[in-house]
Short mmCIF file of C-alpha atoms and ligand atoms in Angstrom, two decimals:
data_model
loop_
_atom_site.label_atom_id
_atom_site.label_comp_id
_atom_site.label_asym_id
_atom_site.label_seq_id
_atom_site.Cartn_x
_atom_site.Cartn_y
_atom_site.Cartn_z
CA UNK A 18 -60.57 294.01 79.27
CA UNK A 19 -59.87 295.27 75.93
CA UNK A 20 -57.48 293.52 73.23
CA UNK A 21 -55.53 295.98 71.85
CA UNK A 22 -56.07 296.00 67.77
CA UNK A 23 -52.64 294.54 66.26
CA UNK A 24 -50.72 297.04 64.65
CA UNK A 25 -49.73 294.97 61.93
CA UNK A 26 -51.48 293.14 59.14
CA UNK A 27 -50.66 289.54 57.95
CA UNK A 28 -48.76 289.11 54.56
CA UNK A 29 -47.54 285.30 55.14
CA UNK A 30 -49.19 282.58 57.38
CA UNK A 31 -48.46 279.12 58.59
CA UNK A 32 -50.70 276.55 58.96
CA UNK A 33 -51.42 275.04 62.07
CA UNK A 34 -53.67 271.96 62.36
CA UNK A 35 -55.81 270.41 65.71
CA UNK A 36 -54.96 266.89 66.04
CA UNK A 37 -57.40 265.09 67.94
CA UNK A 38 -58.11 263.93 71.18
CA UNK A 39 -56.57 260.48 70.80
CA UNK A 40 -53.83 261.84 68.66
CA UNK A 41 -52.73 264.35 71.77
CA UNK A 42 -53.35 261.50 74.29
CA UNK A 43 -50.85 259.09 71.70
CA UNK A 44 -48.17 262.14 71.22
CA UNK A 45 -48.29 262.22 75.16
CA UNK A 46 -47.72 258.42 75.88
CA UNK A 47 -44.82 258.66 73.35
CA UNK A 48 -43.06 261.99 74.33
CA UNK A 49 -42.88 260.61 77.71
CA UNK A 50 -45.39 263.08 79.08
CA UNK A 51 -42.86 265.66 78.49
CA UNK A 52 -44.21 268.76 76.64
CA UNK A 53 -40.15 269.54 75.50
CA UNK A 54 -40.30 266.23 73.55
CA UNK A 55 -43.46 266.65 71.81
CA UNK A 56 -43.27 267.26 67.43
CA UNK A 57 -43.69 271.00 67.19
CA UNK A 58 -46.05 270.27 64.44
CA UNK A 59 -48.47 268.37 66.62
CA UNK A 60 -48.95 271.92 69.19
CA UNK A 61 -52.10 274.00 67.69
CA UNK A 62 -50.49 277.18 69.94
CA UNK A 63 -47.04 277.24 71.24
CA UNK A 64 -45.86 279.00 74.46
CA UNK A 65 -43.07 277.17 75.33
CA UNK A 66 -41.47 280.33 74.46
CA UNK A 67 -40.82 284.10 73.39
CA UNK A 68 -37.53 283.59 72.34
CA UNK A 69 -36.80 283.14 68.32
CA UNK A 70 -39.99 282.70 68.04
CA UNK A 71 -41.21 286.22 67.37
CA UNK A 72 -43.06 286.68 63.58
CA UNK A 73 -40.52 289.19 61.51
CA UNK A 74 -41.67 292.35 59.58
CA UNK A 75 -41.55 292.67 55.91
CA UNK A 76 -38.91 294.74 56.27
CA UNK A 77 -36.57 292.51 57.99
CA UNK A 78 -36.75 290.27 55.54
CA UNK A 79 -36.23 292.70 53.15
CA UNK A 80 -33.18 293.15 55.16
CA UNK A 81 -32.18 289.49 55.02
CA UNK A 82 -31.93 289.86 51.19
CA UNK A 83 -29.37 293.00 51.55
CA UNK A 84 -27.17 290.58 54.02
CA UNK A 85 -23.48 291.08 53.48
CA UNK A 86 -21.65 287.72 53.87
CA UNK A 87 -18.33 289.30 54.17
CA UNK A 88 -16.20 287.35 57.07
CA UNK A 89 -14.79 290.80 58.04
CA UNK A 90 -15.77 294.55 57.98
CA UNK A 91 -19.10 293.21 56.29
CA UNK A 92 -21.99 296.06 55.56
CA UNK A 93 -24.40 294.52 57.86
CA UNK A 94 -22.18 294.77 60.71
CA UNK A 95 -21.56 298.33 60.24
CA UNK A 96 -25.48 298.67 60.21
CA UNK A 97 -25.75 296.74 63.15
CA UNK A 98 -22.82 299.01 65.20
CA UNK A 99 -25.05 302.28 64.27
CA UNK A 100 -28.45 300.85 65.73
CA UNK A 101 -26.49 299.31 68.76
CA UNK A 102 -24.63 302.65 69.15
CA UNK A 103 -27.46 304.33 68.55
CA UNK A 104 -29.88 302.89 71.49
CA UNK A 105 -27.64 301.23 73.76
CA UNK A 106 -24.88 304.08 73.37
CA UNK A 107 -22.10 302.13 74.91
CA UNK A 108 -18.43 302.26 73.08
CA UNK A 109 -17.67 298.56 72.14
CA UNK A 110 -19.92 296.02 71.23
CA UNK A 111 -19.66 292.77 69.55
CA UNK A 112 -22.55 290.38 68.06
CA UNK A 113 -23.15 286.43 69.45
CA UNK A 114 -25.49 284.35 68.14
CA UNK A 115 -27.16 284.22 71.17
CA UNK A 116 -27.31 285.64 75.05
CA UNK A 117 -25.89 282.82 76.45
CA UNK A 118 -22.72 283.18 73.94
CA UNK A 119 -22.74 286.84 75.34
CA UNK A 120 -22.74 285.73 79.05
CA UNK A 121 -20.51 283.12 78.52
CA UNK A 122 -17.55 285.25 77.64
CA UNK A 123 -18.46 287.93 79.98
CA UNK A 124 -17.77 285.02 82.62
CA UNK A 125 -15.13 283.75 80.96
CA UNK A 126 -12.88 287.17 81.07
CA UNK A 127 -14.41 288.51 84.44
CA UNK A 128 -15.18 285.35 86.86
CA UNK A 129 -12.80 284.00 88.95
CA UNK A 130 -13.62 280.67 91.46
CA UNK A 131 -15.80 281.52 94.28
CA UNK A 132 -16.33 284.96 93.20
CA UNK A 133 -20.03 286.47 93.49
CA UNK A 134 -22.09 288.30 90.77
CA UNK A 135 -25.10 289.83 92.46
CA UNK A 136 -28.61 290.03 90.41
CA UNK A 137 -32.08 290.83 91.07
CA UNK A 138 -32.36 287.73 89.72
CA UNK A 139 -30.38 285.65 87.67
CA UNK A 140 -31.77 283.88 84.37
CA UNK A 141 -30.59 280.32 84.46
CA UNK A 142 -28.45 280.41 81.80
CA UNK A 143 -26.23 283.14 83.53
CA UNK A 144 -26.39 281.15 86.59
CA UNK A 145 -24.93 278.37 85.07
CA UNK A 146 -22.39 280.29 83.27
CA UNK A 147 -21.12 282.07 86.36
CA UNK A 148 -21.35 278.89 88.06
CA UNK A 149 -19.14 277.06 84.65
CA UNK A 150 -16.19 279.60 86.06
CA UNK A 151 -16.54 278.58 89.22
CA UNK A 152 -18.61 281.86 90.33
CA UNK A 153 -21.44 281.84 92.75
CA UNK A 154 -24.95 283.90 91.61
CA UNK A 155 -26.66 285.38 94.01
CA UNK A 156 -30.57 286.83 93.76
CA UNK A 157 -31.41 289.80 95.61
CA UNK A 158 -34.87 290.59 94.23
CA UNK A 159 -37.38 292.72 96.52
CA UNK A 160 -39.39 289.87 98.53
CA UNK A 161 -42.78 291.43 96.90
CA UNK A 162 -41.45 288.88 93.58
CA UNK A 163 -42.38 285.84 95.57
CA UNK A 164 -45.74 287.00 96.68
CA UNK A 165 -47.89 285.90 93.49
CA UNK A 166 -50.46 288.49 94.96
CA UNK A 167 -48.69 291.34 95.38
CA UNK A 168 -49.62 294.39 92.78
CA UNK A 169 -46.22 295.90 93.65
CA UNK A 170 -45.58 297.87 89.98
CA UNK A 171 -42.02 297.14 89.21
CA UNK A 172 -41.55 293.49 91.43
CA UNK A 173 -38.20 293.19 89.74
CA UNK A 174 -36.90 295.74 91.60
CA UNK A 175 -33.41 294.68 93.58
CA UNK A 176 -33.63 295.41 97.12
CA UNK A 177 -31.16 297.61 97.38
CA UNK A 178 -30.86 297.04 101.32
CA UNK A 179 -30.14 293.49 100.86
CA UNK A 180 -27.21 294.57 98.06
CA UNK A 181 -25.39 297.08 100.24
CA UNK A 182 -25.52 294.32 103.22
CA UNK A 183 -24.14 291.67 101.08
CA UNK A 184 -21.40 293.85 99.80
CA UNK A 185 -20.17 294.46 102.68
CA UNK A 186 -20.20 290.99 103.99
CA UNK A 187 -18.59 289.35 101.20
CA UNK A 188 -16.32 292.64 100.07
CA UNK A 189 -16.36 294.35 97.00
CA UNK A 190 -12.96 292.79 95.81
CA UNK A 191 -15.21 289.61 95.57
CA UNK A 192 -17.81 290.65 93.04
CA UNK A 193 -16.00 291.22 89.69
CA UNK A 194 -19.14 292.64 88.43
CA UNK A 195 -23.51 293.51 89.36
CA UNK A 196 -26.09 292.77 87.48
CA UNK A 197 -29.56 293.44 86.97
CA UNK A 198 -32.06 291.34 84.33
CA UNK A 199 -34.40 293.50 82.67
CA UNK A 200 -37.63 292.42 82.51
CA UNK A 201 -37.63 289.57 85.57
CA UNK A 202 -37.77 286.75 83.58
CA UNK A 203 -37.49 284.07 86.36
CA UNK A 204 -39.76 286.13 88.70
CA UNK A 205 -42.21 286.46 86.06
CA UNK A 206 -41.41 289.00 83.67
CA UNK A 207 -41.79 290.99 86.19
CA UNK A 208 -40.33 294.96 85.31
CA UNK A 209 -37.62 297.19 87.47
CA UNK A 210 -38.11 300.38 87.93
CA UNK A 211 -36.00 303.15 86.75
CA UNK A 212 -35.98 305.15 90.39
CA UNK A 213 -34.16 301.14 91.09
CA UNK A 214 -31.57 300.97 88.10
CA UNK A 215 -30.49 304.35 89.59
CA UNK A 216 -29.88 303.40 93.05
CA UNK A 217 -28.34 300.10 92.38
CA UNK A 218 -26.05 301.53 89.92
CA UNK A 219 -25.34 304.24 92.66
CA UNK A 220 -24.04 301.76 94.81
CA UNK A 221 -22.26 299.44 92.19
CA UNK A 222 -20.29 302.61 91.74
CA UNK A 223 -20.00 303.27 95.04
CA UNK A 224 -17.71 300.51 95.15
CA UNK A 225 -16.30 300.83 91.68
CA UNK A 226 -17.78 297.24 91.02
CA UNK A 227 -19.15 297.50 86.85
CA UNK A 228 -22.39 297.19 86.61
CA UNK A 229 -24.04 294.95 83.74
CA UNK A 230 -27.84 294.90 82.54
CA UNK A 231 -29.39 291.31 80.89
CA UNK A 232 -31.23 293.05 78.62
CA UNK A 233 -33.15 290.33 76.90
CA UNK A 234 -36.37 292.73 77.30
CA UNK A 235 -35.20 296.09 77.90
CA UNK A 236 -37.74 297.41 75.96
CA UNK A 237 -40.76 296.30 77.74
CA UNK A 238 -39.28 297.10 80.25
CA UNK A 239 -38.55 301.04 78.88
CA UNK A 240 -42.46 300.97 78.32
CA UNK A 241 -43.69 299.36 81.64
CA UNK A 242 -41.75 302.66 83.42
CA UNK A 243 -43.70 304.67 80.86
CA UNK A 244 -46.68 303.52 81.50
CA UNK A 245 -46.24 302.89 85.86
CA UNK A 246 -43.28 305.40 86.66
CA UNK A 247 -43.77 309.10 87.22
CA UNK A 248 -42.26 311.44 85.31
CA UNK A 249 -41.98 309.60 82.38
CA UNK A 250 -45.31 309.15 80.79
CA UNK A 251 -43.90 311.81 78.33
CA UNK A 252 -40.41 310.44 76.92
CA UNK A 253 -40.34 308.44 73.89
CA UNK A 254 -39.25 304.50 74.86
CA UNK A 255 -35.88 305.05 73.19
CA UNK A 256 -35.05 307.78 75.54
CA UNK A 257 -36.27 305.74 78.57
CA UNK A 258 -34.41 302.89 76.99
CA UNK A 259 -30.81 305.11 76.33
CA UNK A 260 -31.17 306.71 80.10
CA UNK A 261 -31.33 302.94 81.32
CA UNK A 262 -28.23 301.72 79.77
CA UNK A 263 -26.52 305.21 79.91
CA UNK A 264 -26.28 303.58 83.88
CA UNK A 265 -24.30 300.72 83.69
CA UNK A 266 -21.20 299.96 82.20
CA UNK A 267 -22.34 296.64 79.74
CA UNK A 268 -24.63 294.50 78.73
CA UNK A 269 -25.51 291.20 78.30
CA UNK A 270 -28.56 290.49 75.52
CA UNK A 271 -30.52 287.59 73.87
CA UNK A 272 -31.57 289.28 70.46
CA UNK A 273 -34.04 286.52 70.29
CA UNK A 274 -36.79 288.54 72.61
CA UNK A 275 -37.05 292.28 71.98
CA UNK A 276 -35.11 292.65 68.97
CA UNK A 277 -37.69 290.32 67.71
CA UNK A 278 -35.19 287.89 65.61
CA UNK A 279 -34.52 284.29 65.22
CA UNK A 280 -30.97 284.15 66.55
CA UNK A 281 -28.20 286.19 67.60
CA UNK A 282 -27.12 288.38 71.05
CA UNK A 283 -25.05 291.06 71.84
CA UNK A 284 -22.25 292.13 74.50
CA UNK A 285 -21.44 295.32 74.61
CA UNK A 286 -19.09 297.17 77.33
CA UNK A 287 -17.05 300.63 78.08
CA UNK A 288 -13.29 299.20 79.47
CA UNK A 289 -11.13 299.30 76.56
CA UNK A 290 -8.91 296.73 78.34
CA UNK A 291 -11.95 294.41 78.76
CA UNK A 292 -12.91 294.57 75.10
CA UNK A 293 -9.84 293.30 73.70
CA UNK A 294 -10.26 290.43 76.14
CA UNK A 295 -14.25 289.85 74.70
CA UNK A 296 -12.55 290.19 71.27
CA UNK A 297 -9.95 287.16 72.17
CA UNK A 298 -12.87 285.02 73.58
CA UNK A 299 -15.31 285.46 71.10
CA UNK A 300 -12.45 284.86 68.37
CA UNK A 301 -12.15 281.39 70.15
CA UNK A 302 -15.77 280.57 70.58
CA UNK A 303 -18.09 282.51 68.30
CA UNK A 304 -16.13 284.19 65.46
CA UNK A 305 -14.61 287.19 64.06
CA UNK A 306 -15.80 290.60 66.34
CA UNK A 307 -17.53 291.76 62.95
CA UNK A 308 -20.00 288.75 62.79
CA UNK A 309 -19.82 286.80 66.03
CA UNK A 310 -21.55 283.45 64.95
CA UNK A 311 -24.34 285.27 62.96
CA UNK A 312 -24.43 285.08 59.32
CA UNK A 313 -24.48 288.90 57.53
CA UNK A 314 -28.33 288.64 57.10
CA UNK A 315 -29.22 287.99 60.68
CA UNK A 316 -26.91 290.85 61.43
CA UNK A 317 -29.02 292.60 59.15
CA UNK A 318 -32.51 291.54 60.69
CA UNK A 319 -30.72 292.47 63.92
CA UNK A 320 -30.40 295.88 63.11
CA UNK A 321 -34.31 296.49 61.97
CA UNK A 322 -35.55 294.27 64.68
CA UNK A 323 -34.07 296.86 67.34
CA UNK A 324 -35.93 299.71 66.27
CA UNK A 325 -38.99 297.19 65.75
CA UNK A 326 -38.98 296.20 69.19
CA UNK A 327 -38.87 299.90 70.64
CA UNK A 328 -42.04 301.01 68.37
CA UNK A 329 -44.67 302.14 71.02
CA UNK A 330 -47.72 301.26 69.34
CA UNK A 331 -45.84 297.64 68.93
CA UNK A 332 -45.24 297.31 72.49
CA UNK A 333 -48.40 298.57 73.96
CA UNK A 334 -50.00 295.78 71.80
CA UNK A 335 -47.54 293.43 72.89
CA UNK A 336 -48.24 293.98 77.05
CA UNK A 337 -52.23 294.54 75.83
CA UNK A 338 -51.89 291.15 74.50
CA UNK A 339 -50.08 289.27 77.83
CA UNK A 340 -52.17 291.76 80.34
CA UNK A 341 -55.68 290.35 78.48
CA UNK A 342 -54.74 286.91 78.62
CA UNK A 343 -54.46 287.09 81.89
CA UNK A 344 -57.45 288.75 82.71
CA UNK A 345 -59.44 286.38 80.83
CA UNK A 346 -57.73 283.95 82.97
CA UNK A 347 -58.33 285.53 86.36
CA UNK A 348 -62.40 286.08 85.02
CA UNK A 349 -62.65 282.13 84.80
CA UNK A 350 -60.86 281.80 87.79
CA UNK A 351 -57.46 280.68 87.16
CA UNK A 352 -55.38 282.72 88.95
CA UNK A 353 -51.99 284.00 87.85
CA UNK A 354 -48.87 285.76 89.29
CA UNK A 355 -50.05 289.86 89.55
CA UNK A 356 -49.97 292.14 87.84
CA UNK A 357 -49.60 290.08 84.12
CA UNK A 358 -45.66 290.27 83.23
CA UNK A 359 -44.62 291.44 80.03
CA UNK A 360 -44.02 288.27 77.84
CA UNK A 361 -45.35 285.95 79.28
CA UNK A 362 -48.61 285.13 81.74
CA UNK A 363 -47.55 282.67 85.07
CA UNK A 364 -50.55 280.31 85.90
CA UNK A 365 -50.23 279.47 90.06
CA UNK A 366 -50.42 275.95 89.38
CA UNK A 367 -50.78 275.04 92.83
CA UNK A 368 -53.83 277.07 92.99
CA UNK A 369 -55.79 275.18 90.31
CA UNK A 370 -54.35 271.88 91.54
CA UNK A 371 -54.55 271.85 95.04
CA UNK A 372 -54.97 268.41 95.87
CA UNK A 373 -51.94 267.45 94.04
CA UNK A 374 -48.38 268.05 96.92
CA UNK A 375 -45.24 269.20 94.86
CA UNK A 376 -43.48 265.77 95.29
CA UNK A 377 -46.47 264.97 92.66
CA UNK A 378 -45.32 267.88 89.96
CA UNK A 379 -48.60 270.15 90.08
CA UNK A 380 -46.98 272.49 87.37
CA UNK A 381 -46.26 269.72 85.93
CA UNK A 382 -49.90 268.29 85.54
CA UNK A 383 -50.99 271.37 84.82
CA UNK A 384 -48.77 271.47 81.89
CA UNK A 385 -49.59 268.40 80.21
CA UNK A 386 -53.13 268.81 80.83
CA UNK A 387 -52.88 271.90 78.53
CA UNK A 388 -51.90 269.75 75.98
CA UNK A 389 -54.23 267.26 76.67
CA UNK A 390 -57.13 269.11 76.44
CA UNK A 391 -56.34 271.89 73.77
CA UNK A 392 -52.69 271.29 72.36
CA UNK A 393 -51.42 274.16 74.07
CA UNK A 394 -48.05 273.91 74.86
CA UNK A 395 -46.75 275.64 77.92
CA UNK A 396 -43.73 274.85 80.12
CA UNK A 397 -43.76 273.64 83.99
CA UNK A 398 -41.66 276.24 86.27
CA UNK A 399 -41.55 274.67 89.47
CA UNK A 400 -40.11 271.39 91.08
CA UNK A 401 -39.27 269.85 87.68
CA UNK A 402 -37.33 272.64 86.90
CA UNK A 403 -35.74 273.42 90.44
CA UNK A 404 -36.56 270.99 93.42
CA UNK A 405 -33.27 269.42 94.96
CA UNK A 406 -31.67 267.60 97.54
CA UNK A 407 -30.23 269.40 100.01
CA UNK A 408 -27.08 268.30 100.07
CA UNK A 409 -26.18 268.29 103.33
CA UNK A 410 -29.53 266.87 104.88
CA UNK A 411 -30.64 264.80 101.87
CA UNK A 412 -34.57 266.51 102.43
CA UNK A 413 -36.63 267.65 98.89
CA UNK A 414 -36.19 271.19 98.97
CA UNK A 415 -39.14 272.76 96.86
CA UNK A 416 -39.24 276.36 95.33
CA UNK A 417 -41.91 278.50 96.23
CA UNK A 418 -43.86 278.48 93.50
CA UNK A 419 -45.21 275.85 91.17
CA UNK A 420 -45.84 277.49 87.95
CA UNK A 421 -47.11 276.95 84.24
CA UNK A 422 -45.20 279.76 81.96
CA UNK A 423 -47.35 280.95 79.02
CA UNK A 424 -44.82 283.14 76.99
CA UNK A 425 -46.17 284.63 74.21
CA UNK A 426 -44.07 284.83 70.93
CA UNK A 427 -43.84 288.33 69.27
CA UNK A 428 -46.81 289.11 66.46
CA UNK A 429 -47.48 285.64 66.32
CA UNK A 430 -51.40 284.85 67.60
CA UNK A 431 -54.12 286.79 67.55
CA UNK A 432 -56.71 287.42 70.04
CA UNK A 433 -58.90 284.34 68.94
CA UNK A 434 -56.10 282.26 69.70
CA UNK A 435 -55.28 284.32 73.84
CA UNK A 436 -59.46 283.43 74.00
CA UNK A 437 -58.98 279.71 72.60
CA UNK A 438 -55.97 279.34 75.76
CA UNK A 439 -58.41 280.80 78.06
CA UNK A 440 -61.10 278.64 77.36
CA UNK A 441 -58.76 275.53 77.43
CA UNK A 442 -57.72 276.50 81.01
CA UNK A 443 -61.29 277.15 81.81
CA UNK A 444 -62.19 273.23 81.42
CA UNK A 445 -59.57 272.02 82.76
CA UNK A 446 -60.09 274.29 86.27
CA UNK A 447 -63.49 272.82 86.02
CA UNK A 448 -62.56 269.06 86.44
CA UNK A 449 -59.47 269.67 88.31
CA UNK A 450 -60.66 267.47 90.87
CA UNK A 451 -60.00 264.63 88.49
CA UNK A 452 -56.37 266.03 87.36
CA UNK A 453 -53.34 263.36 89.30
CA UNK A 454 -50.19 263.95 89.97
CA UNK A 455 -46.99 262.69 87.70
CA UNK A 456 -43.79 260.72 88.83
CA UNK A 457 -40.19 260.29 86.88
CA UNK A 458 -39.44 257.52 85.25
CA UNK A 459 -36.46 259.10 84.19
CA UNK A 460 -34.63 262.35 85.41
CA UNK A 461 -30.81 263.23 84.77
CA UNK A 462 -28.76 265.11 87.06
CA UNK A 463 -29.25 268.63 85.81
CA UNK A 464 -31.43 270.38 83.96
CA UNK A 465 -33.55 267.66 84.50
CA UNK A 466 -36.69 269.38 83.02
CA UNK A 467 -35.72 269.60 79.33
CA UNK A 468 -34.96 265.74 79.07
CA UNK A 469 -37.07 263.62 81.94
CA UNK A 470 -40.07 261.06 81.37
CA UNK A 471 -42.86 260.75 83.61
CA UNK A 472 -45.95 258.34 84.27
CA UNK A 473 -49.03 259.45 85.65
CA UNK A 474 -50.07 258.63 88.71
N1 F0G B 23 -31.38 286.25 79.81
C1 F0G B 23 -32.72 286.17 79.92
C2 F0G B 23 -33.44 287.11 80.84
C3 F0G B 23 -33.43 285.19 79.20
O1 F0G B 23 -34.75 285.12 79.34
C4 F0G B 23 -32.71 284.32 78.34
C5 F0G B 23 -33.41 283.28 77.56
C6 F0G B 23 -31.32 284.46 78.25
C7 F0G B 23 -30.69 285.44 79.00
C8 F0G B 23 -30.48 283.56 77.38
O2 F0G B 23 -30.61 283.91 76.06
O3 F0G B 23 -31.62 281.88 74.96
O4 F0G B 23 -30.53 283.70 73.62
O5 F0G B 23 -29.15 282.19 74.99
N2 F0G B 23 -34.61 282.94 77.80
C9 F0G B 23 -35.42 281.98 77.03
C10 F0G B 23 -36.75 281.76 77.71
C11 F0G B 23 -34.72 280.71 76.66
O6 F0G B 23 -37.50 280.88 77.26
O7 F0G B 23 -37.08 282.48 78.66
P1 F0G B 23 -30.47 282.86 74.84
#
């Protein structure tokens, strides 16, 4: 496959230095064989995430330099309202300095206890912050996302069968608001189709419950429907982008993906009523509705980072990039979930480890072993992240899939360093045989992955 030229040029870099063999075998022992407790400055190529991670333009940090600091009415707010207004086109908006902040007041004002917010698929942050107010997520992706396989175009899709059923069992009085996450970032940045957002805001309004996007990636996914959907290969990604959210009512957004910044989120909504409400909250939690926890130059970097992030050449680079590392992947046989998701590429751990059963952490293995041999840092999604007890029966139950997440920050590596990864994963598949397991020697409660220790086995 071809890697799509970059259609930028570097003006700064940052060093990055190979330690060696023993070093990465040392920085192991002593993080615990935890990749999320390593030094960042001992990873040659980080993919532990996309998110504030991205490489800014020139011309956001041109912007940074025009920041107004003002606590209220500042300049780079009012810059920031006429790109949001601009692209998003809802009536009220207010910055947070991240998409969690932005969920987290959503929640606050709309979720009552044991009320349901329906998804294609929830990221875990909104989980937990529906679940905080004593909500219950639910996931109603199609049932193509769990089929690593399955070339299904847009496997984000929400089955919109499975949402009409559930509304009527559990009664529309119950769901104080829908959701849909754009890109699938838990089912593999996987995209939704616009045919989808249609119908499932169709029946959201059906039954006058509001309808909210997680638009974290909204723009890769305006340019996956360009490039899969019919009928618009022609229109510009803004347009695709404004007839998505001209569907729903609000959104929910981490700035720190496609707005290709550091920090800061946005909520944004229609209900009048509601916004005062957001306005009260954030007042409480984030700060004033003109700056919402962000300082006046990341406000301003906000506001160039939007249009950034909705640049076509930019983005067909940026899925070019995530599409070749996987096919350089699936050429030295490593397979990955199909077809390549837009930020990030989703090794089947399981498949390169087979010996090693999911009580033994394959994505795990997998993981540090991509440290081990290349200082690649990825992150495990599978039973670290999400086995449990079942707690009625006490049984391990173990998610589908056991995965290693490659997300790949925003103009960050070039295609030496996607070949370098490939390579890395190559020699490891070829002595997998050899790979063991892992056990805890530590794991809290919740959220067990970010903190817990292991030992090999
Ligand atoms: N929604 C989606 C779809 C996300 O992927 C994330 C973050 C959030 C919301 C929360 O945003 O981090 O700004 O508070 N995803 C990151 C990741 C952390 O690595 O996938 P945040």
């Amino acid at each position: 496959m071809q890697y799509p030229p970059e259609p930028f040029r570097i003006k700064v870099v940052e060093p990055v230095r190979l330690i060696s063999r023993e070093q990465r075998e040392a920085a192991l022992q002593a993080a615990g064989y935890n990749v999320f407790s390593l030094k960042a400055e001992d990873i040659f190529i980080d993919l532990l995430t996309d998110s504030g991670t991205g490489a800014m333009s020139h011309e956001q940090w041109a912007a940074i330099m025009r920041g107004d600091e003002s606590y209220a009415g500042a300049r780079s707010y009012l810059r920031l309202k006429s790109a949001v207004e601009d692209i998003f086109g809802f009536k009220y908006f207010v910055p947070t300095h991240q998409g969690r902040a932005a969920e987290n007041i959503l929640a606050a004002c709309l979720v009552k206890p044991g009320m349901y917010i329906p998804s294609n698929m929830h990221f875990d942050t909104t989980d937990a912050n529906i679940r905080a107010r004593g909500g219950r997520p639910v996931n109603l992706v199609i049932d193509e996302a769990f089929d690593p396989s399955s070339l299904h175009p847009f496997k984000g899709n929400l089955d919109i069968a499975k949402l009409k059923t559930f509304i009527e069992k559990v009664g529309a009085e119950t769901i104080p608001f829908g959701m849909l996450t754009v890109t699938n970032n838990a089912g593999g940045g996987q995209p939704i189709s616009m045919e989808n957002l249609k119908a499932a805001a169709a029946v959201y309004r059906e039954h006058k419950i509001p309808f909210f996007i997680d638009a974290a990636r909204y723009a890769e996914n305006a340019c996956f429907i360009k490039l899969r959907e019919k009928g618009y290969e022609n229109k510009s990604i803004i347009e695709i982008a404004r007839e998505i959210f001209s569907l729903a009512d609000g959104m929910c957004m981490s700035a720190k993906k496609d707005a290709i910044v550091n920090i800061g989120g946005l909520l944004c909504i229609n209900d009048e009523k509601l916004f005062g409400n957001v306005k009260n909250e954030l007042i409480l939690r984030e700060g004033f509705p003109t700056y919402g926890g962000l300082a006046g130059r990341d406000l301003e970097a906000l506001a160039v980072g939007l249009y950034e992030g909705l640049d076509e050449a930019y983005l067909a680079y940026r899925l070019g990039q995530t599409a070749y590392l996987a096919a350089r992947l699936n050429e030295a046989g490593v397979p990955t979930i199909q077809p390549a998701g837009g930020h990030a590429v989703y090794v089947d751990a399981r498949a390169v480890l087979p010996h090693i059963p999911q009580g033994e952490f394959p994505g795990q293995a997998l993981t540090v072993e991509l440290f081990r041999e290349g200082a690649v840092r990825g992150c495990e999604i599978g039973s670290v992240m999400f086995a449990h007890p079942d707690p009625e029966t006490g049984q391990m139950v173990y998610p589908k899939l056991e995965l290693l997440r490659l997300a790949i920050p925003r103009r960050m590596y070039t295609q030496s360093h996607m070949d370098y990864i490939a390579d890395t994963l190559a020699n490891i598949k070829s002595r997998a045989e050899s790979i063991r397991g892992y056990k805890f020697t530590y794991a809290p409660e919740l959220l067990r992955h970010f903190t817990a220790q292991f030992e090999p086995l």
